[in-house]
Structure formats: structure tokens, C-alpha cells
Amino acid sequence: PVSSDLKMSLGAKVTHRSSTPATFGGGPEFVLPAYSLVDLSAGIESADGKWSAQIWGRNVLDKFYTINAAHVIDTITRVAGMPATYGVKLTYQY
């Protein structure tokens, strides 16, 4: 509690993925490198739970990472993960 009328919350999450092959029997060009991501959030809520407001960020360090690699004809493609993303969440219960 911040006061008799308000509650506050803080959150953090760190996820890590080790390197992994994108295909069976593929060469080194199909190995997805390891990466770590950091997500953060902060919120405030009324003591009775009627409303809340939260700001959040995913991949706040804007880490570039790949989530897939494939071989299409004579081209190797890679799919990038999401960049830094931020948002606001407002909730009201009636």
C-alpha cells in the first residue's frame, strides 16, 4: 500500500533462451544464438480494486534476437523477435 486509498505494484521478468538449432541436421547457419530479455511493469490500483493503471515494457533493453531460420530454395531466411515494446493498461470495474 502507498496510502489507505492506493496500492502500488512493481514487476520485472528476465527470460533467457540458450542457443538452439532451428532445423534437424542443419549447419551452423541454422543455429539460433542465445539471448536474454528484460520486461518491466509498474502499476497503481485503488484500495477497493475498482480501477487500476499500469505501464509496461517488453524487451526494454531492445535486444535483437532471432526466433527462426529456414532454407528456402537458395536463400537462408531469419525471423527477428519483437523489438522494445511499451504500453499502458487501464482497468475499471463497474
Backbone as a chain_set.jsonl record, in Angstrom:
{"seq": "PVSSDLKMSLGAKVTHRSSTPATFGGGPEFVLPAYSLVDLSAGIESADGKWSAQIWGRNVLDKFYTINAAHVIDTITRVAGMPATYGVKLTYQY", "coords": {"N": [[0.824, -1.209, 0.0], [0.439, 2.251, -0.779], [-0.916, 4.329, 0.283], [-3.875, 4.753, 2.344], [-5.763, 4.63, 0.388], [-4.613, 3.763, -1.982], [-2.806, 1.235, -3.822], [0.352, -0.037, -4.853], [2.226, -1.595, -7.468], [5.135, -3.311, -8.596], [6.994, -4.835, -11.159], [9.218, -7.25, -12.598], [10.795, -9.154, -15.124], [12.995, -11.581, -16.286], [13.983, -13.359, -19.041], [15.638, -16.14, -20.473], [17.038, -17.696, -23.259], [18.789, -20.431, -24.382], [21.276, -21.131, -26.927], [20.132, -22.743, -29.884], [19.448, -25.265, -32.374], [17.748, -24.464, -35.417], [16.779, -26.222, -37.254], [16.633, -29.768, -37.987], [19.645, -31.447, -38.324], [20.849, -29.31, -39.598], [23.328, -26.892, -40.706], [25.846, -24.688, -39.209], [24.798, -22.178, -39.837], [22.166, -22.345, -39.231], [21.853, -22.231, -36.534], [20.354, -20.803, -33.779], [21.248, -18.008, -31.965], [21.929, -17.618, -28.411], [19.897, -15.673, -26.137], [18.813, -13.043, -23.917], [16.03, -11.498, -22.352], [14.48, -8.574, -20.978], [11.706, -7.606, -19.115], [9.569, -5.079, -17.8], [7.329, -3.63, -15.342], [4.988, -1.321, -13.864], [2.526, -0.322, -11.581], [-0.56, 1.141, -10.361], [-3.275, 1.009, -8.091], [-6.662, 1.277, -6.962], [-7.659, 1.017, -3.527], [-9.995, -0.47, -3.156], [-10.057, -1.958, -5.444], [-11.443, -1.131, -7.718], [-10.425, 0.345, -9.894], [-7.487, 0.475, -11.95], [-4.172, 1.281, -13.07], [-1.529, 0.732, -15.289], [1.826, 0.741, -16.438], [3.904, -0.726, -18.866], [6.727, -2.527, -20.19], [8.253, -4.42, -22.699], [11.061, -6.377, -23.556], [12.864, -4.313, -22.87], [15.517, -3.5, -23.089], [15.937, -3.519, -25.715], [16.948, -5.731, -27.228], [18.283, -7.381, -30.026], [17.203, -10.303, -31.548], [16.916, -13.609, -32.95], [14.243, -15.763, -33.918], [13.739, -17.836, -35.606], [15.061, -19.76, -38.334], [15.355, -20.546, -41.733], [15.625, -22.511, -44.751], [15.045, -21.617, -47.938], [14.732, -22.545, -51.118], [17.418, -21.223, -52.542], [18.079, -19.512, -50.519], [18.722, -18.348, -47.25], [16.638, -17.648, -44.651], [15.821, -15.534, -41.863], [13.949, -14.968, -38.93], [13.185, -12.211, -37.046], [12.88, -11.417, -33.542], [10.524, -9.618, -31.453], [10.993, -6.072, -31.145], [11.847, -3.552, -28.648], [8.974, -2.862, -26.774], [6.297, -0.901, -25.608], [3.644, -0.006, -23.32], [0.385, 0.988, -22.028], [-1.951, 0.094, -19.579], [-5.235, 0.342, -18.672], [-7.746, -0.175, -16.301], [-11.113, -0.572, -15.332], [-13.598, -1.467, -13.117], [-17.017, -2.039, -12.956]], "CA": [[0.0, 0.0, 0.0], [1.097, 3.551, -0.807], [-1.72, 5.071, 1.245], [-5.078, 3.98, 2.664], [-6.604, 4.575, -0.814], [-3.884, 3.286, -3.163], [-1.811, 0.168, -3.77], [1.289, 0.051, -5.964], [2.9, -2.848, -7.797], [6.299, -3.247, -9.473], [7.312, -6.17, -11.637], [10.345, -7.423, -13.512], [10.948, -10.532, -15.572], [14.124, -11.836, -17.166], [13.91, -14.675, -19.666], [16.861, -16.491, -21.207], [16.96, -18.87, -24.126], [20.117, -20.845, -24.824], [21.344, -21.331, -28.372], [19.443, -23.962, -30.294], [19.339, -25.386, -33.828], [16.416, -24.176, -35.951], [16.366, -27.374, -38.062], [17.351, -31.014, -37.729], [20.751, -31.704, -39.232], [21.293, -28.091, -40.29], [24.676, -26.423, -40.422], [25.972, -23.603, -38.227], [23.978, -21.026, -40.21], [20.813, -22.55, -38.711], [21.879, -22.177, -35.072], [19.821, -19.553, -33.232], [22.073, -17.621, -30.816], [21.293, -17.408, -27.103], [19.535, -14.295, -25.834], [18.081, -12.759, -22.685], [15.127, -10.359, -22.485], [14.045, -7.975, -19.711], [10.398, -6.964, -19.127], [9.312, -4.319, -16.569], [5.995, -3.046, -15.215], [4.687, -0.572, -12.642], [1.106, -0.01, -11.598], [-1.222, 1.695, -9.186], [-4.646, 0.485, -8.029], [-7.431, 1.757, -5.818], [-7.7, 0.037, -2.442], [-11.156, -1.342, -3.326], [-9.899, -2.724, -6.674], [-12.353, -0.662, -8.761], [-9.679, 0.8, -11.053], [-6.034, 0.329, -11.895], [-3.403, 1.793, -14.207], [-0.228, 0.07, -15.33], [2.697, 0.929, -17.586], [4.72, -1.916, -19.03], [7.681, -2.562, -21.291], [8.8, -5.741, -23.018], [12.371, -6.268, -24.209], [13.186, -2.898, -22.63], [16.893, -3.218, -23.496], [15.879, -3.561, -27.184], [17.861, -6.773, -27.686], [17.956, -8.006, -31.304], [17.318, -11.76, -31.455], [16.199, -14.339, -34.0], [13.409, -16.835, -33.381], [13.654, -18.926, -36.563], [15.884, -19.695, -39.54], [14.881, -21.565, -42.682], [16.261, -22.555, -46.058], [14.038, -21.581, -48.996], [15.427, -22.681, -52.399], [18.841, -20.93, -52.356], [18.151, -18.385, -49.587], [18.505, -18.621, -45.831], [15.865, -16.561, -44.043], [15.776, -15.477, -40.402], [12.831, -14.186, -38.398], [13.602, -11.467, -35.855], [11.921, -11.279, -32.447], [9.948, -8.282, -31.259], [11.853, -5.05, -30.552], [11.295, -2.974, -27.414], [7.552, -2.53, -26.903], [5.809, -0.27, -24.388], [2.209, 0.222, -23.347], [-0.36, 1.405, -20.842], [-3.158, -0.688, -19.379], [-6.177, 0.974, -17.751], [-8.85, -1.088, -15.98], [-12.159, -0.054, -14.448], [-14.64, -2.467, -12.88], [-18.262, -1.403, -12.514]], "C": [[0.861, 1.264, 0.0], [0.402, 4.469, 0.194], [-2.937, 4.211, 1.56], [-5.984, 3.818, 1.444], [-5.93, 3.93, -2.022], [-2.921, 2.151, -2.855], [-0.92, 0.308, -5.0], [1.913, -1.314, -6.208], [4.061, -2.558, -8.745], [6.618, -4.662, -9.911], [8.495, -6.154, -12.593], [10.431, -8.9, -13.875], [12.143, -10.601, -16.507], [13.956, -13.245, -17.717], [15.19, -14.897, -20.458], [16.585, -17.725, -22.044], [18.374, -19.192, -24.582], [20.112, -21.046, -26.337], [20.739, -22.69, -28.721], [19.42, -24.05, -31.816], [17.904, -25.139, -34.283], [15.889, -25.354, -36.775], [17.146, -28.606, -37.635], [18.445, -31.179, -38.773], [21.243, -30.5, -39.996], [22.702, -27.713, -39.888], [24.679, -25.28, -39.431], [25.137, -22.37, -38.571], [22.533, -21.144, -39.716], [20.763, -22.584, -37.185], [21.37, -20.803, -34.634], [20.642, -19.19, -31.998], [21.248, -17.456, -29.536], [20.942, -15.935, -26.932], [18.789, -14.226, -24.503], [17.248, -11.506, -22.906], [14.701, -9.878, -21.106], [12.707, -7.266, -19.94], [10.19, -6.266, -17.784], [7.878, -3.818, -16.549], [5.888, -2.305, -13.885], [3.216, -0.179, -12.715], [0.626, 0.568, -10.284], [-2.684, 1.271, -9.252], [-5.358, 1.073, -6.821], [-7.524, 0.639, -4.787], [-8.877, -0.922, -2.586], [-11.101, -2.152, -4.626], [-10.8, -2.292, -7.813], [-11.611, -0.209, -10.026], [-8.19, 0.542, -10.855], [-5.423, 0.91, -13.165], [-2.019, 1.16, -14.14], [0.522, 0.509, -16.58], [3.595, -0.294, -17.664], [5.66, -1.76, -20.221], [8.19, -3.981, -21.463], [10.069, -5.548, -23.828], [12.885, -4.827, -24.083], [14.623, -2.533, -22.998], [17.04, -3.283, -25.012], [16.903, -4.53, -27.772], [17.387, -7.321, -29.033], [18.185, -9.509, -31.159], [16.511, -12.403, -32.576], [15.444, -15.502, -33.38], [13.249, -17.998, -34.355], [14.623, -18.674, -37.713], [15.421, -20.816, -40.448], [15.641, -21.437, -43.994], [15.168, -22.654, -47.111], [14.779, -21.483, -50.327], [16.93, -22.408, -52.197], [19.071, -19.778, -51.377], [17.928, -18.867, -48.157], [17.79, -17.414, -45.246], [15.921, -16.671, -42.53], [14.609, -14.583, -39.999], [13.291, -13.534, -37.104], [12.489, -11.453, -34.82], [11.458, -9.835, -32.327], [10.974, -7.311, -30.667], [11.25, -4.568, -29.228], [9.864, -2.514, -27.687], [7.078, -1.987, -25.564], [4.304, -0.071, -24.472], [1.663, 0.663, -22.006], [-1.607, 0.55, -20.776], [-4.004, 0.011, -18.314], [-7.347, 0.032, -17.554], [-9.821, -0.391, -15.049], [-13.254, -1.109, -14.334], [-15.879, -1.769, -12.342], [-19.279, -2.434, -12.117]], "O": [[1.879, 1.336, 0.689], [1.043, 5.278, 0.864], [-3.029, 3.072, 1.102], [-6.876, 2.97, 1.448], [-6.608, 3.585, -2.99], [-2.305, 2.102, -1.79], [-1.382, 0.723, -6.063], [2.107, -2.094, -5.276], [3.977, -1.668, -9.591], [6.521, -5.594, -9.112], [8.735, -5.174, -13.298], [10.177, -9.777, -13.049], [12.284, -9.777, -17.41], [13.805, -14.204, -16.961], [15.751, -13.967, -21.036], [15.967, -18.682, -21.576], [19.075, -18.328, -25.108], [19.048, -21.123, -26.951], [20.827, -23.649, -27.953], [19.376, -23.02, -32.489], [16.956, -25.553, -33.616], [14.68, -25.472, -36.974], [18.194, -28.499, -36.998], [18.191, -31.061, -39.972], [21.991, -30.654, -40.962], [23.208, -28.157, -38.858], [23.638, -24.935, -38.872], [24.802, -21.592, -37.678], [21.77, -20.18, -39.77], [19.733, -22.931, -36.609], [21.889, -19.772, -35.063], [20.724, -19.992, -31.067], [20.047, -17.193, -29.575], [21.593, -15.06, -27.502], [18.218, -15.211, -24.034], [17.692, -10.564, -23.563], [14.575, -10.673, -20.176], [12.583, -6.433, -20.838], [10.586, -6.793, -16.744], [7.275, -3.603, -17.601], [6.589, -2.611, -12.921], [2.721, 0.24, -13.761], [1.296, 0.498, -9.254], [-3.265, 1.185, -10.334], [-4.742, 1.334, -5.788], [-7.475, -0.541, -5.132], [-8.773, -2.079, -2.179], [-12.002, -2.949, -4.889], [-10.919, -3.021, -8.797], [-12.135, -0.371, -11.128], [-7.71, 0.409, -9.729], [-6.083, 1.013, -14.199], [-1.416, 1.064, -13.071], [-0.069, 0.637, -17.653], [4.0, -0.836, -16.635], [5.415, -0.969, -21.131], [8.517, -4.658, -20.488], [10.145, -4.664, -24.681], [13.288, -4.21, -25.069], [14.917, -1.354, -23.199], [18.141, -3.12, -25.538], [17.634, -4.186, -28.701], [16.22, -7.686, -29.174], [19.244, -9.936, -30.699], [15.551, -11.822, -33.084], [15.923, -16.147, -32.447], [12.692, -19.034, -33.993], [14.961, -17.532, -38.023], [15.128, -21.917, -39.981], [16.22, -20.395, -44.302], [14.448, -23.65, -47.176], [15.384, -20.454, -50.628], [17.645, -23.29, -51.721], [20.126, -19.144, -51.396], [17.052, -19.691, -47.896], [18.281, -16.289, -45.337], [16.052, -17.765, -41.981], [14.325, -13.575, -40.646], [13.734, -14.215, -36.179], [11.307, -11.475, -35.162], [11.952, -8.949, -33.024], [11.742, -7.689, -29.783], [10.257, -5.12, -28.754], [9.584, -1.866, -28.695], [7.408, -2.534, -24.512], [3.747, 0.023, -25.566], [2.369, 0.705, -20.998], [-2.251, 0.304, -21.796], [-3.543, 0.242, -17.196], [-7.885, -0.505, -18.522], [-9.421, 0.29, -14.105], [-13.772, -1.586, -15.343], [-15.8, -1.0, -11.385], [-20.389, -2.083, -11.718]]}, "num_chains": 1, "name": "protein.A"}
